[in-house]
Coordinates of C-alpha atoms in Angstrom, one line a residue:
X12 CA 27.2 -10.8 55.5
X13 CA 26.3 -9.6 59.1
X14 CA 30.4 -10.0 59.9
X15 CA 31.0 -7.8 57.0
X16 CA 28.5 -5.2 58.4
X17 CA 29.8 -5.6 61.6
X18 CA 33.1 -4.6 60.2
X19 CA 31.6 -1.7 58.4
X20 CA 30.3 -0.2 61.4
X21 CA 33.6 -0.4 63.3
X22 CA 35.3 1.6 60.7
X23 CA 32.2 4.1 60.4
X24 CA 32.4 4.6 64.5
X25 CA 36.4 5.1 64.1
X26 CA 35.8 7.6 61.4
X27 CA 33.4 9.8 63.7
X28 CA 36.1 10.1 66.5
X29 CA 38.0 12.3 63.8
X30 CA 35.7 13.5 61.6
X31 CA 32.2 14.0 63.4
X32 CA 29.1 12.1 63.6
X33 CA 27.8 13.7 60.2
X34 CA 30.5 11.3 57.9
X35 CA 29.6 8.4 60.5
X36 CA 26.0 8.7 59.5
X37 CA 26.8 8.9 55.7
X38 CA 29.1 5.9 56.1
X39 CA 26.1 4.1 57.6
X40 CA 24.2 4.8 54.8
X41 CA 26.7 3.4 52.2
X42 CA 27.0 0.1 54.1
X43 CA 23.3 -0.3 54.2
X44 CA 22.8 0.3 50.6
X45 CA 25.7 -2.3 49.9
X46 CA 23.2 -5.0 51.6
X47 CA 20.0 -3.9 49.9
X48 CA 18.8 -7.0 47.1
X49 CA 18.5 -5.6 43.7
X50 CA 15.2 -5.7 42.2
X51 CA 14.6 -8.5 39.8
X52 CA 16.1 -8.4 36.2
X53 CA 12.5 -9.0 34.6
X54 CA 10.9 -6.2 36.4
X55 CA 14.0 -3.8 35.6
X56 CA 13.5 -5.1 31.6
X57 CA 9.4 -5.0 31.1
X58 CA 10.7 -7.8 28.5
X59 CA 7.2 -8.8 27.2
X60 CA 4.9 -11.9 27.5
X61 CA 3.7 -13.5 24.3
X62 CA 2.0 -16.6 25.7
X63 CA -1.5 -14.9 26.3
X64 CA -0.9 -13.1 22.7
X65 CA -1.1 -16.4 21.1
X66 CA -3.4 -17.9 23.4
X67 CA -5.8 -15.4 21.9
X68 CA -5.2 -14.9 18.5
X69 CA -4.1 -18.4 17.7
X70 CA -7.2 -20.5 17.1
X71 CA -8.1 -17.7 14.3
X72 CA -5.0 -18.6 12.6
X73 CA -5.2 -21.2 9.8
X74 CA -3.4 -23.5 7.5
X75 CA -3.6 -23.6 4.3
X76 CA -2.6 -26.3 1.6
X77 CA -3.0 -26.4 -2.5
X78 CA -3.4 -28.8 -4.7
X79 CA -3.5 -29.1 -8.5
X80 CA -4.1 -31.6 -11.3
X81 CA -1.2 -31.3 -13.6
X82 CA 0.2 -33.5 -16.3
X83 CA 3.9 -34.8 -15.2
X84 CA 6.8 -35.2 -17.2
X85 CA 8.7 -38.5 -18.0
X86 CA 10.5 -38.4 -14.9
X87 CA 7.5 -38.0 -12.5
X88 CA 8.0 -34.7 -12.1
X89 CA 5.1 -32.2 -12.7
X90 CA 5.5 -29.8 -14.9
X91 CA 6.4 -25.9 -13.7
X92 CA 4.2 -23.3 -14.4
X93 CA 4.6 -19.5 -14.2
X94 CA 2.7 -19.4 -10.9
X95 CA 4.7 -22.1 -9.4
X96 CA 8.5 -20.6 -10.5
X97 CA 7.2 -17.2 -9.1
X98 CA 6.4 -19.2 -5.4
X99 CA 10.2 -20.5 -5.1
X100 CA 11.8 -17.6 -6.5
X101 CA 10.1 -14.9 -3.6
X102 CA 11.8 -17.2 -1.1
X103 CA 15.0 -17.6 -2.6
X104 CA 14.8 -21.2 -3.3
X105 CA 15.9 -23.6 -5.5
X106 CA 13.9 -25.0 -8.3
X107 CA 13.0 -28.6 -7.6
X108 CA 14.5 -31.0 -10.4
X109 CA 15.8 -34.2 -8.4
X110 CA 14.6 -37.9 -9.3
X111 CA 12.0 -39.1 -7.8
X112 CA 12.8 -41.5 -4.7
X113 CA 13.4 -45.2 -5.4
X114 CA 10.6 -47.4 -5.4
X115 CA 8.3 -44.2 -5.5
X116 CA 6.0 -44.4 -8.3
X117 CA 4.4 -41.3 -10.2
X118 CA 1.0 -40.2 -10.2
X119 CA -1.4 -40.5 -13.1
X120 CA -2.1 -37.7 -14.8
X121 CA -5.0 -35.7 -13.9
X122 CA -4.2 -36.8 -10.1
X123 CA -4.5 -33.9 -7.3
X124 CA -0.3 -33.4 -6.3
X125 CA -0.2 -31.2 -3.6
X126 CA 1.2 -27.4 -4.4
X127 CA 2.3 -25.8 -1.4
X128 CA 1.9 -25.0 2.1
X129 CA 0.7 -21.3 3.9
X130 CA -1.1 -19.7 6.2
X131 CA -4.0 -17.2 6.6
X132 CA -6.4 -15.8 9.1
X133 CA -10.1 -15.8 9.7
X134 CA -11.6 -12.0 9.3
X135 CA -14.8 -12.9 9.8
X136 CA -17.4 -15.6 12.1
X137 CA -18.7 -16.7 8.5
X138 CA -15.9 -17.8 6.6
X139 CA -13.7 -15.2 5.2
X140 CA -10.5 -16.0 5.1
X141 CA -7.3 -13.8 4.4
X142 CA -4.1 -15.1 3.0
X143 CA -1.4 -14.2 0.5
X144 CA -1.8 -14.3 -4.0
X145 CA 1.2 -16.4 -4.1
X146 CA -0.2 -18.8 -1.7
X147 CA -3.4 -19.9 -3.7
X148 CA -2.3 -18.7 -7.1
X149 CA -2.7 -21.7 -9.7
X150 CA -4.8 -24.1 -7.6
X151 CA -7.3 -26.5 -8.4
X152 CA -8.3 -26.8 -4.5
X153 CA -7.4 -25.1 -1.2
X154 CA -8.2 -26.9 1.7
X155 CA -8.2 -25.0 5.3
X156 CA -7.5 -26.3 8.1
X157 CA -8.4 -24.7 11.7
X158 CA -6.6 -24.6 15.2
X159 CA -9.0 -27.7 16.3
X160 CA -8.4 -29.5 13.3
X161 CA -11.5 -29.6 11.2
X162 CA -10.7 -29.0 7.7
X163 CA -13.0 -27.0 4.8
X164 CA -12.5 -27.0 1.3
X165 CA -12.2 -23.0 0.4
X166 CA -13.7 -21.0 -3.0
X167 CA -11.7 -18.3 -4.0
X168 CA -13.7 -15.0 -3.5
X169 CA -10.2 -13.1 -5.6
X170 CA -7.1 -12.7 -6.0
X171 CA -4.7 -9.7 -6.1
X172 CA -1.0 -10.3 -7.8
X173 CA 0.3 -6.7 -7.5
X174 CA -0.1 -6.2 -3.3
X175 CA -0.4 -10.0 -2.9
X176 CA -3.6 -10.4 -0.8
X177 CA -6.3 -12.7 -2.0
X178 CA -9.8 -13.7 -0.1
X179 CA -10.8 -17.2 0.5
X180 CA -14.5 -18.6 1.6
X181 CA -15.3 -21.4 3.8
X182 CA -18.4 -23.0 4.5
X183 CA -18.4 -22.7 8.8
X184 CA -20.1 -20.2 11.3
X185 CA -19.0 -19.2 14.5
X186 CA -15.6 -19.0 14.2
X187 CA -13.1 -17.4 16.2
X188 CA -11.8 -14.2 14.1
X189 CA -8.9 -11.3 14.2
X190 CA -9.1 -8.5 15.4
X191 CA -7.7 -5.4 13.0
X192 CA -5.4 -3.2 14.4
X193 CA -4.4 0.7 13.2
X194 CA -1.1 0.5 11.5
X195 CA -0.3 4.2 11.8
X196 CA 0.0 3.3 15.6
X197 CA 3.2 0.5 14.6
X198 CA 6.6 2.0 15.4
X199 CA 9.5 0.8 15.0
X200 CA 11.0 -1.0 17.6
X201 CA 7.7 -2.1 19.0
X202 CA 7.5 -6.0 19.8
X203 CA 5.3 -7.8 17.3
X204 CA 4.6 -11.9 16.9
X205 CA 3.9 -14.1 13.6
X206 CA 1.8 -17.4 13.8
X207 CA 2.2 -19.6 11.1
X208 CA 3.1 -22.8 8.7
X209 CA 6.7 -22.5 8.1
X210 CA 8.1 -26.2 6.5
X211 CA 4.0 -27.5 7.2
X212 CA 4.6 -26.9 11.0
X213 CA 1.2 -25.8 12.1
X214 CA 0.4 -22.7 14.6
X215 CA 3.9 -21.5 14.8
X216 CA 4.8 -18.9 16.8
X217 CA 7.4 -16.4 16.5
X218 CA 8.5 -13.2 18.2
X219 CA 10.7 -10.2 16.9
X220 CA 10.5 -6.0 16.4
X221 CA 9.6 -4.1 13.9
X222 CA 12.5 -2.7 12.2
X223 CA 11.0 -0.3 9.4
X224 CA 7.9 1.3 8.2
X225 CA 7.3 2.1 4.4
X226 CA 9.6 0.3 3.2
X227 CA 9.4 0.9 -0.7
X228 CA 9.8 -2.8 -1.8
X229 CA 6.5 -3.5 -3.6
X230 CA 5.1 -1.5 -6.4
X231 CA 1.8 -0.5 -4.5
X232 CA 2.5 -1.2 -0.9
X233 CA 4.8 0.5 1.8
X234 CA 5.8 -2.6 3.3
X235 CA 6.6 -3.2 7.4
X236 CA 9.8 -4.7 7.7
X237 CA 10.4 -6.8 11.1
X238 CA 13.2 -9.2 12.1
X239 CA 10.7 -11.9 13.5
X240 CA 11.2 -15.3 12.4
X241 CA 9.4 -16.0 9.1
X242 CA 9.8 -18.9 6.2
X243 CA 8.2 -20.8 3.3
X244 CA 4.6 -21.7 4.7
X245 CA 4.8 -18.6 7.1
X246 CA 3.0 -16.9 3.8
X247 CA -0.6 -15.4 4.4
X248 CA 0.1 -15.3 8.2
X249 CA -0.9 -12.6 10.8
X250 CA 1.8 -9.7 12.2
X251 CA 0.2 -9.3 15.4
X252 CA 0.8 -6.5 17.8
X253 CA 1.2 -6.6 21.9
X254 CA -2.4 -5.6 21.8
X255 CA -3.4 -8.8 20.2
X256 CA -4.4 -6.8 16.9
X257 CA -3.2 -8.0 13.3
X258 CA -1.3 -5.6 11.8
X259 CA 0.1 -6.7 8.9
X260 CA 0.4 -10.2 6.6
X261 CA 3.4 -11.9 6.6
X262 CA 4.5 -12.1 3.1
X263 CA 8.1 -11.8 2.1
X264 CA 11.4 -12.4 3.6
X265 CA 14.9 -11.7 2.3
X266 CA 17.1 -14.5 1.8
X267 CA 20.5 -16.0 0.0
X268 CA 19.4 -19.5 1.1
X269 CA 15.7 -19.8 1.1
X270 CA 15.7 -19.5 5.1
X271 CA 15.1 -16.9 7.5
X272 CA 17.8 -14.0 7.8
X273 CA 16.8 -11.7 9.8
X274 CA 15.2 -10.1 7.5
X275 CA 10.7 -10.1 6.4
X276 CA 8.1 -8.4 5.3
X277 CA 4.6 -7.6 6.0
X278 CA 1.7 -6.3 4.1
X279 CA 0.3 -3.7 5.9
X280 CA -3.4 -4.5 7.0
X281 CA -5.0 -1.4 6.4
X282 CA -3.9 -2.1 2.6
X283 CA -4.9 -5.4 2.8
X284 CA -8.0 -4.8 3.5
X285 CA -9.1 -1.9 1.7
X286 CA -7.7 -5.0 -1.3
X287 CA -10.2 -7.8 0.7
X288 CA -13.0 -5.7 0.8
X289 CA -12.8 -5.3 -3.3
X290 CA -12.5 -8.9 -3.8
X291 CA -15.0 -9.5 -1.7
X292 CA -17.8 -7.4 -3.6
X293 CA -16.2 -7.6 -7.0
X294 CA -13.8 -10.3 -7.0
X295 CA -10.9 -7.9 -8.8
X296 CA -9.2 -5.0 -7.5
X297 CA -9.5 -1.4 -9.1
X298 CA -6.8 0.5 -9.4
X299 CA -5.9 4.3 -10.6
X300 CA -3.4 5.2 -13.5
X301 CA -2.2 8.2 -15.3
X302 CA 0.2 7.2 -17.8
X303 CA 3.6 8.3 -16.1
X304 CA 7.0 6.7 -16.2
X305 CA 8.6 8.4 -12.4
X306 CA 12.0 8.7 -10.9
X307 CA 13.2 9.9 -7.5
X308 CA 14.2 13.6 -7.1
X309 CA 17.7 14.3 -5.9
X310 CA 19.1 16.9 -3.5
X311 CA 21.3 18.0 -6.3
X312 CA 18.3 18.4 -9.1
X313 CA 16.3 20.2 -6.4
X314 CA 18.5 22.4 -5.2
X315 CA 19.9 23.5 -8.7
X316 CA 16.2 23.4 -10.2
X317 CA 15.2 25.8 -7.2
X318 CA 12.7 23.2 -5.7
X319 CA 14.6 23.2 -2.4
X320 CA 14.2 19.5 -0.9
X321 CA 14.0 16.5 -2.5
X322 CA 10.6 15.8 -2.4
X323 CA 8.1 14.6 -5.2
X324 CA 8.5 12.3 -7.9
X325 CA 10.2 13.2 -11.2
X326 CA 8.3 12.9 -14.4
X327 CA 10.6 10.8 -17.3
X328 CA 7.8 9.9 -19.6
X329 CA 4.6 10.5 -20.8
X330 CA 2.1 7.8 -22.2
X331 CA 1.2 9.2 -25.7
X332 CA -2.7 9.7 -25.5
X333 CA -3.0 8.4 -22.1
X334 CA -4.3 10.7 -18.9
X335 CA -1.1 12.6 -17.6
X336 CA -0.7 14.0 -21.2
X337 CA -4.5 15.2 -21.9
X338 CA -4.3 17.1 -18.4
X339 CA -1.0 18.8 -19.8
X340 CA 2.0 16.7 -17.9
X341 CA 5.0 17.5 -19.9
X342 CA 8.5 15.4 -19.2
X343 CA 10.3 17.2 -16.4
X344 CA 7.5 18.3 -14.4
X345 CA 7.9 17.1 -10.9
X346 CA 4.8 16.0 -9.4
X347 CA 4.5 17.5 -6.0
X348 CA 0.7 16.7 -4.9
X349 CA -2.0 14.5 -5.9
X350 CA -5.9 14.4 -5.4
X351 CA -4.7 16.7 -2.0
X352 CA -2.0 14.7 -0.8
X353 CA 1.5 15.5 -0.9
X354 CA 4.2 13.3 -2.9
X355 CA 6.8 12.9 -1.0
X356 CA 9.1 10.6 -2.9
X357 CA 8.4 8.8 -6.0
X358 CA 6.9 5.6 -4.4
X359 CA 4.1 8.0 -3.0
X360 CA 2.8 8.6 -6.3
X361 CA 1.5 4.7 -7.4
X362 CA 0.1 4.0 -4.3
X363 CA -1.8 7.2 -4.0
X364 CA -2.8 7.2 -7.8
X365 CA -3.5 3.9 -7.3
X366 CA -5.9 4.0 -4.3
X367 CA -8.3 7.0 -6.7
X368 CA -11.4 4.9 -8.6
X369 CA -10.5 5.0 -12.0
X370 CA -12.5 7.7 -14.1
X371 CA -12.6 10.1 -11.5
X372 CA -11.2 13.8 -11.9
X373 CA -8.6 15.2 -9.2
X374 CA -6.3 17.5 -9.0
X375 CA -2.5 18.0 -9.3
X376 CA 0.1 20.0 -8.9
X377 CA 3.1 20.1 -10.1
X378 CA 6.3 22.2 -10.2
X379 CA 7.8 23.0 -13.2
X380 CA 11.1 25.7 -14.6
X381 CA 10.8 27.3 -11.3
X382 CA 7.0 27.5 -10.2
X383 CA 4.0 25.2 -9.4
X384 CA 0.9 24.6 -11.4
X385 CA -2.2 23.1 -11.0
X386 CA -4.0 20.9 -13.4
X387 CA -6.7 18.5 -13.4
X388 CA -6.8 14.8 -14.7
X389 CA -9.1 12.0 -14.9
X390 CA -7.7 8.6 -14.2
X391 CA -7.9 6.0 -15.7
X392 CA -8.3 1.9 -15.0
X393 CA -4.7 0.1 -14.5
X394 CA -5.3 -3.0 -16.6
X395 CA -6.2 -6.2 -14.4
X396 CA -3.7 -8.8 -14.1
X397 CA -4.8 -11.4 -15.8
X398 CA -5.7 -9.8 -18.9
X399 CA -2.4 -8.2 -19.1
X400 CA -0.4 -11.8 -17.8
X401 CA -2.8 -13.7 -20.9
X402 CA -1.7 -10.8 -23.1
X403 CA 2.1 -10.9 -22.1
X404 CA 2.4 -15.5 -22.6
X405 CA 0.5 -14.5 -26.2
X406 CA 3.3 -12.2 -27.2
X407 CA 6.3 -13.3 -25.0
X408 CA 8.8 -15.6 -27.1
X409 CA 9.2 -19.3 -25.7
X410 CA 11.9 -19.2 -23.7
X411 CA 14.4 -21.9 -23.6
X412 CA 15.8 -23.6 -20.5
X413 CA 19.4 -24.8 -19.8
X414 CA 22.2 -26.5 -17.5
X415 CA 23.3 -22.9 -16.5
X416 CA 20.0 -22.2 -14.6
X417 CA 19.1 -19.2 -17.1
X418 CA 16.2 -19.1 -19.7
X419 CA 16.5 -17.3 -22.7
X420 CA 14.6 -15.7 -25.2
X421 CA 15.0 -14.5 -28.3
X422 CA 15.3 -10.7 -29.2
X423 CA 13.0 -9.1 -31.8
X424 CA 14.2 -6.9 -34.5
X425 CA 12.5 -3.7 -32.8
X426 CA 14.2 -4.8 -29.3
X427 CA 17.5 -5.1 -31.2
X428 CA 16.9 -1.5 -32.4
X429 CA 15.9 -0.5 -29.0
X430 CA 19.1 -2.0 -27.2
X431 CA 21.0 -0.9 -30.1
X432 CA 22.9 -4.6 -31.1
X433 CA 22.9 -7.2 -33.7
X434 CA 22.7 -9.9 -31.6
X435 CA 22.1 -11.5 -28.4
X436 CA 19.0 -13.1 -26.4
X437 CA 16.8 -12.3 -23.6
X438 CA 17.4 -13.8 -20.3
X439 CA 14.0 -14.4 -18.7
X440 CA 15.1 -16.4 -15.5
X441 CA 18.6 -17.0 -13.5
X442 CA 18.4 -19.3 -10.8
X443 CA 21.2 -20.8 -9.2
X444 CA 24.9 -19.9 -10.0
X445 CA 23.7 -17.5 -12.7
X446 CA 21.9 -15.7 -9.8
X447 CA 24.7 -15.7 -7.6
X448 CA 26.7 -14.2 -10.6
X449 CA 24.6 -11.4 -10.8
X450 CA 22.3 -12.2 -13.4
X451 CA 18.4 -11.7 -13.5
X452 CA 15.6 -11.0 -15.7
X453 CA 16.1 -8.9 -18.6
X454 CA 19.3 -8.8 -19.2
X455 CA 20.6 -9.1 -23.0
X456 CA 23.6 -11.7 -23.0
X457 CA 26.1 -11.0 -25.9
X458 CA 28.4 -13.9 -25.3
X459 CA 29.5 -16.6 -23.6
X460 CA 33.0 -17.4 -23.1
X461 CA 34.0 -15.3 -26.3
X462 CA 31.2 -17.2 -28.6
X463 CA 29.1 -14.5 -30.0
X464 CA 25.3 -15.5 -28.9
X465 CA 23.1 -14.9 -32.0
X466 CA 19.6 -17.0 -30.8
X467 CA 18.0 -18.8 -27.7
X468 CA 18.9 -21.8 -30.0
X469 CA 22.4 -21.2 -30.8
X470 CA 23.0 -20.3 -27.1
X471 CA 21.3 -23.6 -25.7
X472 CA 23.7 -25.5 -28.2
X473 CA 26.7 -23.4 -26.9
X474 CA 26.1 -24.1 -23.2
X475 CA 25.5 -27.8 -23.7
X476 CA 29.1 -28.0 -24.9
X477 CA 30.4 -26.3 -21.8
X478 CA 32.6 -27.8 -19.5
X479 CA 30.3 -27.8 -16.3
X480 CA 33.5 -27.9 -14.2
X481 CA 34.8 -24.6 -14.4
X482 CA 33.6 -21.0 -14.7
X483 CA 31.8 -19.6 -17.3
X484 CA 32.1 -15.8 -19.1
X485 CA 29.2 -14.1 -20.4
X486 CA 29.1 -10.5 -21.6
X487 CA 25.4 -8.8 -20.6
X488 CA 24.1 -6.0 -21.4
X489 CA 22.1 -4.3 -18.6
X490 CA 20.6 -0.9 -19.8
X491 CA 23.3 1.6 -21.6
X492 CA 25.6 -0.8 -20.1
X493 CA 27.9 -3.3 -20.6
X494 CA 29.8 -5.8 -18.6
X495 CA 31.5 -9.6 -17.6
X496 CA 29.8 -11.7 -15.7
X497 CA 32.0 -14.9 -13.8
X498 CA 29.0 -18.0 -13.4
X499 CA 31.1 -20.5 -11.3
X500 CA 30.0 -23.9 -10.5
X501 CA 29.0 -24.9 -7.4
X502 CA 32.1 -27.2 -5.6

């Protein structure tokens, strides 16, 4: 290095005999910058440190595992309920129906199985404990366990299926607790961590960015979408921000093998726990209605309509009797505000209906054949989950499983009037290679492989005569529409 500096400074002196001590001094300055040491990579990144992060927030983060007491089938295997089906099919995973391991010897009835494995978070020194609906959904028991190992059998305070948050109670004091942070202050690209359960594998950590706000994936939330790592058992965790603040629950990820792919999902916490806070002096959740069925506005309909952007949401029903038509709302009308607050899109309106105490009176506006009007309406009570879930099993037809991973149901004469067809049945679940076809819930299938399909019956007869080596064709009916759909084996 000196020799090469040396060197330098030959040529530099050379260079002043012709050209005059002014370039000699700039060349001097070029050689000494070519031996300055560049500054560390990590200082030049700011790339961020997580170990302190979960340091802090980690021994508030629990564990969480069900149990139930179920009856079990021939096999071993215990039965799977509604609750259960709904837990493997938000991860993308198959349904479990292998043979129990040799020599392995099934439990009595009435035995507590364990159910599944998440996470949650302690909100306060006394016991309160926040974690996802699917999570605890169908137990008999929910044990917690803490960072140090001590574990509490938990009461469920509530429960809330529609944004997925439900409250847990344990008998402790003192305990270490969360602290809440303001989710208007997340933006995108900011670095956030997870602490969880994923597979059963206790205080987890993982590390990512937050990739979207609002995301419009849940019927009442705005989800926050990140890329940090997040699997089965990562459910009811914290999204924590570089401030050490929760900002979200871990609740969703998106998935064609029931793994991480880049791709999850938080509940936001200032949604959460506007829900907590319900359950935990009610133990149910309130929520506002109007009797509306909505759609998005396009650029084109605003535009030609004279609205100007597409903002608001588009009005394609109204509930005979309900709210929406006692205050006046008339198909067409494009509701632009609510209770104050503007509509942006058509997700805007549920969650902002949603959020008003039922019977109260507000105002709104909306714009229809070419100007805005203002009307008032009193909202009513959306009708609580399990009431409307019990009401639902007593008038649902009994679907029927079979070897093509799809249940069926069949079609009632006013559905068959409805969708307009003689025949055809229902499909309530596709799992597997009916999935991957394209097939999901409510669907009508007509036929499969040219044989007309005129019953859940008669279609369970047909499949179990299929050869389950080749591909399958079913005509489905999805809407005012028709089309093939290939089901191929798996090879």
């Amino acid at each position: 290095m000196l020799a090469l500096a040396m060197k330098n400074m030959t040529t530099i002196v050379a260079v002043s005999a012709r050209r005059g001590f002014a370039a000699a001094l700039a060349g001097l300055l070029v050689a000494a910058a070519s031996l300055a040491v560049a500054p560390p990579a990590r200082a030049q990144s700011g790339l961020p440190e997580f170990a302190d992060l979960a340091e802090r927030v980690g021994p508030a983060v629990v564990n969480i595992r069900t149990t139930e007491r179920r009856a079990t089938r021939g096999n071993g295997l215990p039965e799977m309920d509604e609750d259960m089906l709904e837990f493997f099919r938000r991860f993308g995973l198959p349904i479990p129906n292998q043979p129990m391991p040799r020599g392995q010897r099934p439990q009595p009835d009435g035995e507590p199985q364990q159910r599944g494995v998440g996470s949650g978070f302690v909100l306060s020194a006394d016991g309160y404990v926040m974690t996802n609906a699917h999570v605890i959904d169908g137990a008999d028991e929910v044990i917690v366990t803490l960072a140090d190992k001590r574990e509490f059998k938990a009461r469920v305070i509530g429960s809330d299926r529609r944004s997925d948050v439900a409250l847990v109670k344990i008998e402790a004091s003192g305990l270490p607790t969360v602290r809440i942070g303001d989710v208007g202050r997340l933006r995108v690209g900011e670095w956030v961590i997870a602490i969880g359960s994923p597979f059963g594998l206790e205080n987890t950590v993982t590390a990512g960015i937050v990739s979207a706000k609002a995301r419009d994936t849940g019927e009442f939330l705005p989800l926050i979408q990140t890329d940090v790592a997040i699997n089965p058992g990562n459910s009811g965790g914290p999204l924590i921000n570089m401030r050490g603040e929760v900002v979200g629950i871990n609740s969703q990820i998106y998935s064609r093998s029931g793994g991480y792919m880049g791709i999850s999902f938080a509940i936001p916490i200032d949604e959460a726990t506007r829900v907590a806070e319900q359950l935990k002096s009610t133990g149910r959740v309130s929520r506002g209605r109007i009797g509306v069925s909505i759609d998005q506005v396009t650029k084109e309909v605003a535009e030609s309509i004279g609205l100007g952007k597409a903002t608001g949401a588009l009005v394609r029903s109204v509930e005979a009797g309900g709210p929406a038509e006692k205050a006046g709302v008339e198909p067409g009308d494009i509701i632009t505000r609510f209770d104050g607050k503007p509509v942006e899109k058509s997700g805007d309106l549920p969650r902002i209906v949603g959020a008003v105490k039922p019977g109260s009176k507000v105002s709104l506006q909306v714009f229809r054949r070419g100007s805005y009007k203002d009307l008032s309406v009193t909202v009513a009570e959306v009708e609580p989950d399990r009431t409307r879930r019990s009401a639902e099993a007593e008038t649902k037809p009994q679907a029927t499983a079979t070897s093509l991973g799809i249940a069926v149901s069949d079609l009632g004469e006013a559905q068959k009037r409805e969708l307009k067809v003689k025949n055809g049945v229902r499909v309530e679940l596709a799992e597997g290679a009916a999935a991957r076809a394209g097939l999901r819930e409510g669907d009508v299938i007509l036929s499969i492989d040219n044989t007309e399909i005129t019953s859940a019956k008669q279609f369970e007869s047909v499949v179990a005569k299929l050869d389950k080596s080749r591909a399958v064709t079913a005509l489905v009916r999805r809407g005012e529409t028709v089309n093939f759909l290939i089901i191929r084996p798996v090879r």
